[in-house]
Amino acid sequence: MGGPVESRGERLSAAIKQRGISKMMGLALDLEVDESAISRWRNDGSMSLSHAARISEVLDISLDWLVLGRGEMELHKAPALRTEESDLIRVIRRFQRNLVINLTQLLDEISYEVQ
């Protein structure tokens, strides 16, 4: 998929397309809703948290991505961070932005040389 998808309805439509779903009737049956509900959601109509959770489960997408637009569609499939990775993130978050940029560039150069 290309750049960020702005609205929840656009994210839902992108997920449906990504999963190769062309008939909303089957999705509606899986979600136990009318097809009109899916159409409404795709047009940014209101959606309950329980429906959002069920959609995320059925389409196998990140709930954070669907509801809030945070992260990526497949983020929920990413492996959990190891303790030392979490510790490193906590330390880096204390740095000023320009230092983080320089550190990122340095680490990229090191990892490029190692490969």
XYZ file of N, CA, C and O in Angstrom:
460
model
N 0.820 -1.168 0.000
C 0.000 0.000 0.000
C 0.866 1.234 0.000
O 1.976 1.233 0.487
N 0.315 2.358 -0.500
C 1.066 3.580 -0.631
C 1.205 4.312 0.684
O 1.488 3.740 1.709
N 0.980 5.630 0.651
C 1.153 6.478 1.813
C 0.069 6.234 2.847
O -0.746 5.327 2.730
N 0.094 7.087 3.874
C -0.883 6.911 4.950
C -2.302 7.127 4.452
O -2.551 7.935 3.580
N -3.216 6.364 5.026
C -4.628 6.492 4.696
C -5.250 7.311 5.809
O -5.162 6.962 6.969
N -5.911 8.421 5.456
C -6.318 9.418 6.435
C -7.513 9.033 7.294
O -7.423 9.036 8.498
N -8.648 8.736 6.708
C -9.847 8.518 7.518
C -10.042 7.037 7.849
O -9.510 6.157 7.180
N -10.837 6.798 8.886
C -11.135 5.415 9.275
C -11.819 4.686 8.130
O -11.526 3.522 7.850
N -12.744 5.368 7.450
C -13.426 4.752 6.315
C -12.466 4.373 5.202
O -12.587 3.308 4.594
N -11.492 5.237 4.948
C -10.485 4.932 3.924
C -9.608 3.751 4.359
O -9.260 2.899 3.541
N -9.275 3.711 5.653
C -8.472 2.582 6.144
C -9.256 1.280 6.034
O -8.708 0.248 5.625
N -10.542 1.316 6.382
C -11.377 0.120 6.259
C -11.450 -0.331 4.804
O -11.272 -1.519 4.502
N -11.677 0.600 3.900
C -11.747 0.257 2.473
C -10.425 -0.311 1.986
O -10.402 -1.282 1.215
N -9.313 0.272 2.444
C -7.993 -0.228 2.045
C -7.776 -1.657 2.553
O -7.244 -2.507 1.832
N -8.209 -1.929 3.781
C -8.050 -3.274 4.348
C -8.907 -4.282 3.593
O -8.453 -5.400 3.301
N -10.115 -3.904 3.262
C -11.011 -4.794 2.507
C -10.383 -5.114 1.154
O -10.343 -6.272 0.724
N -9.862 -4.092 0.494
C -9.213 -4.293 -0.806
C -7.965 -5.163 -0.662
O -7.747 -6.092 -1.437
N -7.138 -4.869 0.355
C -5.898 -5.626 0.596
C -6.193 -7.104 0.840
O -5.422 -7.966 0.437
N -7.293 -7.395 1.476
C -7.656 -8.783 1.769
C -8.386 -9.449 0.595
O -8.773 -10.609 0.675
N -8.568 -8.718 -0.497
C -9.161 -9.292 -1.701
C -10.653 -9.544 -1.595
O -11.192 -10.399 -2.300
N -11.322 -8.798 -0.748
C -12.766 -8.970 -0.566
C -13.493 -8.071 -1.555
O -13.307 -6.856 -1.542
N -14.280 -8.683 -2.410
C -15.020 -7.882 -3.385
C -16.527 -7.901 -3.110
O -17.250 -7.020 -3.552
N -17.002 -8.890 -2.405
C -18.429 -9.013 -2.085
C -18.638 -8.687 -0.608
O -18.128 -9.368 0.273
N -19.372 -7.621 -0.358
C -19.600 -7.185 1.022
C -20.555 -8.103 1.769
O -20.540 -8.148 2.994
N -21.350 -8.883 1.034
C -22.303 -9.781 1.687
C -21.570 -10.795 2.579
O -21.976 -11.023 3.719
N -20.495 -11.378 2.073
C -19.739 -12.354 2.866
C -19.116 -11.723 4.094
O -19.152 -12.290 5.193
N -18.558 -10.523 3.926
C -17.973 -9.815 5.066
C -19.062 -9.467 6.081
O -18.863 -9.628 7.286
N -20.204 -9.014 5.589
C -21.314 -8.677 6.476
C -21.746 -9.903 7.290
O -22.015 -9.787 8.491
N -21.787 -11.061 6.651
C -22.148 -12.287 7.372
C -21.117 -12.605 8.452
O -21.480 -12.971 9.573
N -19.828 -12.472 8.103
C -18.766 -12.727 9.087
C -18.854 -11.775 10.273
O -18.555 -12.155 11.397
N -19.262 -10.530 9.991
C -19.347 -9.514 11.040
C -20.703 -9.500 11.741
O -20.883 -8.785 12.724
N -21.651 -10.264 11.188
C -23.014 -10.336 11.724
C -23.683 -8.959 11.724
O -24.288 -8.519 12.715
N -23.537 -8.263 10.572
C -24.168 -6.956 10.372
C -24.782 -6.916 8.979
O -24.533 -7.796 8.156
N -25.576 -5.892 8.707
C -26.107 -5.673 7.361
C -25.017 -5.073 6.487
O -24.125 -4.387 6.981
N -25.116 -5.307 5.187
C -24.170 -4.696 4.255
C -24.183 -3.183 4.373
O -23.163 -2.524 4.181
N -25.335 -2.616 4.718
C -25.448 -1.154 4.847
C -24.535 -0.622 5.954
O -24.036 0.507 5.870
N -24.294 -1.427 6.987
C -23.390 -1.001 8.064
C -21.970 -0.856 7.522
O -21.281 0.121 7.828
N -21.538 -1.807 6.705
C -20.195 -1.732 6.120
C -20.084 -0.502 5.229
O -19.092 0.233 5.282
N -21.113 -0.261 4.437
C -21.127 0.923 3.572
C -21.045 2.198 4.412
O -20.286 3.119 4.085
N -21.786 2.246 5.480
C -21.772 3.420 6.365
C -20.381 3.616 6.967
O -19.851 4.719 7.000
N -19.766 2.520 7.440
C -18.436 2.607 8.034
C -17.395 3.058 7.018
O -16.500 3.819 7.338
N -17.541 2.579 5.781
C -16.589 2.961 4.725
C -16.729 4.440 4.367
O -15.818 5.027 3.799
N -17.877 5.024 4.713
C -18.110 6.455 4.485
C -17.952 7.249 5.781
O -18.534 8.321 5.930
N -17.189 6.706 6.708
C -16.866 7.352 7.988
C -18.039 7.519 8.925
O -18.034 8.403 9.791
N -19.054 6.666 8.787
C -20.148 6.668 9.743
C -19.691 6.101 11.074
O -18.635 5.484 11.177
N -20.487 6.328 12.102
C -20.097 5.878 13.442
C -19.966 4.359 13.496
O -20.656 3.623 12.791
N -19.037 3.918 14.333
C -18.743 2.495 14.491
C -18.473 2.236 15.968
O -17.700 2.967 16.585
N -19.107 1.224 16.531
C -18.859 0.895 17.937
C -17.489 0.245 18.071
O -16.943 -0.311 17.111
N -16.945 0.321 19.273
C -15.658 -0.310 19.528
C -15.746 -1.823 19.324
O -14.815 -2.441 18.798
N -16.875 -2.416 19.693
C -17.017 -3.871 19.517
C -17.028 -4.238 18.033
O -16.451 -5.250 17.641
N -17.650 -3.391 17.189
C -17.613 -3.662 15.747
C -16.206 -3.463 15.199
O -15.734 -4.246 14.363
N -15.508 -2.421 15.667
C -14.136 -2.182 15.211
C -13.238 -3.365 15.587
O -12.421 -3.821 14.778
N -13.417 -3.876 16.804
C -12.625 -5.028 17.246
C -12.932 -6.253 16.390
O -12.023 -6.997 15.995
N -14.193 -6.471 16.095
C -14.588 -7.629 15.267
C -14.047 -7.485 13.850
O -13.565 -8.457 13.263
N -14.119 -6.280 13.273
C -13.567 -6.042 11.937
C -12.074 -6.342 11.939
O -11.564 -7.009 11.031
N -11.373 -5.861 12.962
C -9.931 -6.094 13.059
C -9.620 -7.583 13.131
O -8.661 -8.054 12.523
N -10.461 -8.307 13.855
C -10.269 -9.755 13.980
C -10.547 -10.459 12.649
O -9.740 -11.274 12.186
N -11.663 -10.140 12.023
C -12.054 -10.811 10.772
C -11.081 -10.497 9.646
O -10.698 -11.381 8.879
N -10.657 -9.214 9.539
C -9.747 -8.821 8.461
C -8.280 -9.030 8.835
O -7.399 -8.834 8.012
N -8.037 -9.409 10.084
C -6.680 -9.624 10.598
C -5.825 -8.373 10.397
O -4.781 -8.396 9.751
N -6.330 -7.254 10.969
C -5.629 -5.974 10.880
C -5.477 -5.387 12.281
O -6.164 -5.808 13.216
N -4.600 -4.423 12.409
C -4.360 -3.758 13.683
C -5.552 -2.877 14.056
O -5.988 -2.036 13.266
N -6.055 -3.053 15.272
C -7.157 -2.231 15.762
C -6.714 -0.775 15.901
O -7.458 0.143 15.551
N -5.504 -0.542 16.401
C -4.978 0.828 16.498
C -4.952 1.506 15.140
O -5.289 2.666 15.006
N -4.519 0.767 14.130
C -4.451 1.327 12.776
C -5.854 1.659 12.270
O -6.084 2.743 11.746
N -6.777 0.731 12.438
C -8.133 0.951 11.935
C -8.800 2.140 12.617
O -9.292 3.046 11.957
N -8.792 2.153 13.930
C -9.551 3.159 14.675
C -8.829 4.505 14.739
O -9.441 5.545 14.520
N -7.532 4.476 15.008
C -6.803 5.721 15.270
C -5.840 6.133 14.164
O -5.287 7.228 14.199
N -5.576 5.212 13.230
C -4.625 5.529 12.173
C -3.184 5.440 12.640
O -2.281 5.943 11.967
N -2.945 4.813 13.787
C -1.580 4.687 14.313
C -0.918 3.434 13.770
O -1.538 2.379 13.706
N 0.346 3.557 13.416
C 1.102 2.398 12.967
C 0.697 1.974 11.570
O 0.373 2.791 10.724
N 0.716 0.684 11.354
C 0.422 0.110 10.047
C -0.636 -0.976 10.186
O -0.855 -1.502 11.268
N -1.233 -1.334 9.057
C -2.295 -2.337 9.048
C -1.835 -3.651 9.680
O -2.585 -4.292 10.404
N -0.609 -4.047 9.432
C -0.099 -5.336 9.900
C 0.677 -5.229 11.213
O 1.321 -6.184 11.625
N 0.621 -4.078 11.876
C 1.431 -3.844 13.063
C 1.216 -4.899 14.143
O 2.145 -5.270 14.842
N 0.012 -5.388 14.279
C -0.301 -6.369 15.325
C 0.449 -7.679 15.129
O 0.552 -8.480 16.042
N 1.012 -7.898 13.945
C 1.738 -9.133 13.658
C 3.229 -9.012 13.959
O 3.951 -9.993 13.881
N 3.677 -7.803 14.292
C 5.091 -7.586 14.566
C 5.478 -8.320 15.851
O 4.694 -8.383 16.797
N 6.682 -8.872 15.873
C 7.114 -9.559 17.095
C 7.258 -8.565 18.241
O 7.551 -7.392 18.028
N 7.043 -9.037 19.442
C 7.176 -8.191 20.627
C 8.637 -7.787 20.810
O 9.553 -8.533 20.440
N 8.834 -6.616 21.369
C 10.188 -6.148 21.631
C 10.818 -6.955 22.753
O 10.157 -7.309 23.734
N 12.115 -7.225 22.611
C 12.867 -7.854 23.695
C 13.123 -6.788 24.761
O 13.055 -5.597 24.493
N 13.444 -7.201 25.956
C 13.674 -6.282 27.067
C 14.736 -5.255 26.730
O 14.562 -4.057 26.969
N 15.842 -5.697 26.136
C 16.926 -4.766 25.823
C 16.514 -3.759 24.739
O 16.969 -2.618 24.739
N 15.620 -4.161 23.835
C 15.105 -3.230 22.827
C 14.226 -2.169 23.488
O 14.324 -0.979 23.164
N 13.397 -2.576 24.412
C 12.554 -1.630 25.152
C 13.405 -0.671 25.972
O 13.122 0.536 26.029
N 14.468 -1.198 26.601
C 15.370 -0.350 27.382
C 16.026 0.696 26.489
O 16.139 1.870 26.858
N 16.460 0.284 25.305
C 17.098 1.204 24.364
C 16.124 2.309 23.927
O 16.482 3.484 23.860
N 14.896 1.946 23.683
C 13.887 2.931 23.288
C 13.671 3.948 24.403
O 13.587 5.152 24.153
N 13.599 3.471 25.649
C 13.424 4.396 26.775
C 14.576 5.395 26.861
O 14.374 6.584 27.102
N 15.807 4.933 26.646
C 16.974 5.819 26.690
C 16.914 6.823 25.539
O 17.109 8.027 25.735
N 16.630 6.355 24.343
C 16.602 7.219 23.157
C 15.526 8.291 23.286
O 15.711 9.416 22.841
N 14.414 7.986 23.911
C 13.325 8.964 24.053
C 13.741 10.172 24.896
O 13.110 11.205 24.835
N 14.808 10.030 25.684
C 15.287 11.148 26.495
C 16.175 12.102 25.690
O 16.453 13.205 26.137
N 16.659 11.660 24.520
C 17.560 12.467 23.699
C 16.809 13.572 22.972
O 15.626 13.446 22.673
N 17.555 14.626 22.618
C 17.002 15.664 21.762
C 16.857 15.107 20.355
O 17.573 14.189 19.952
N 15.941 15.695 19.593
C 15.611 15.194 18.249
C 16.836 15.105 17.338
O 17.041 14.113 16.666
N 17.680 16.139 17.318
C 18.836 16.111 16.412
C 19.809 14.993 16.789
O 20.439 14.393 15.923
N 19.925 14.688 18.070
C 20.789 13.594 18.491
C 20.214 12.246 18.033
O 20.956 11.368 17.594
N 18.904 12.100 18.109
C 18.260 10.861 17.656
C 18.492 10.673 16.150
O 18.796 9.569 15.694
N 18.378 11.755 15.390
C 18.611 11.674 13.938
C 20.044 11.239 13.662
O 20.289 10.337 12.842
N 21.013 11.848 14.359
C 22.422 11.481 14.159
C 22.687 10.038 14.581
O 23.416 9.304 13.896
N 22.108 9.623 15.682
C 22.272 8.253 16.156
C 21.678 7.261 15.158
O 22.288 6.223 14.866
N 20.519 7.585 14.612
C 19.877 6.727 13.609
C 20.765 6.581 12.383
O 20.955 5.471 11.851
N 21.338 7.687 11.925
C 22.231 7.638 10.760
C 23.457 6.786 11.051
O 23.886 5.983 10.214
N 24.026 6.951 12.233
C 25.200 6.161 12.619
C 24.871 4.674 12.650
O 25.610 3.839 12.104
N 23.746 4.329 13.262
C 23.350 2.916 13.329
C 23.075 2.347 11.945
O 23.395 1.181 11.664
N 22.479 3.154 11.066
C 22.247 2.710 9.682
C 23.581 2.416 8.991
O 23.719 1.422 8.290
N 24.559 3.297 9.180
C 25.881 3.089 8.571
C 26.544 1.837 9.115
O 27.127 1.041 8.362
N 26.466 1.638 10.423
C 27.059 0.445 11.030
C 26.393 -0.821 10.509
O 27.071 -1.777 10.152
N 25.066 -0.822 10.455
C 24.368 -2.029 10.001
C 24.633 -2.286 8.519
O 24.696 -3.434 8.084
N 24.833 -1.227 7.723
C 25.156 -1.390 6.307
C 26.527 -2.028 6.139
O 26.719 -2.916 5.324
N 27.507 -1.603 6.984
C 28.860 -2.152 6.905
C 28.907 -3.605 7.360
O 29.701 -4.386 6.855
N 28.054 -3.967 8.301
C 28.029 -5.335 8.838
C 27.483 -6.304 7.792
O 27.910 -7.454 7.704
N 26.546 -5.837 6.961
C 25.933 -6.716 5.962
C 26.900 -6.982 4.901
O 27.457 -7.550 4.319
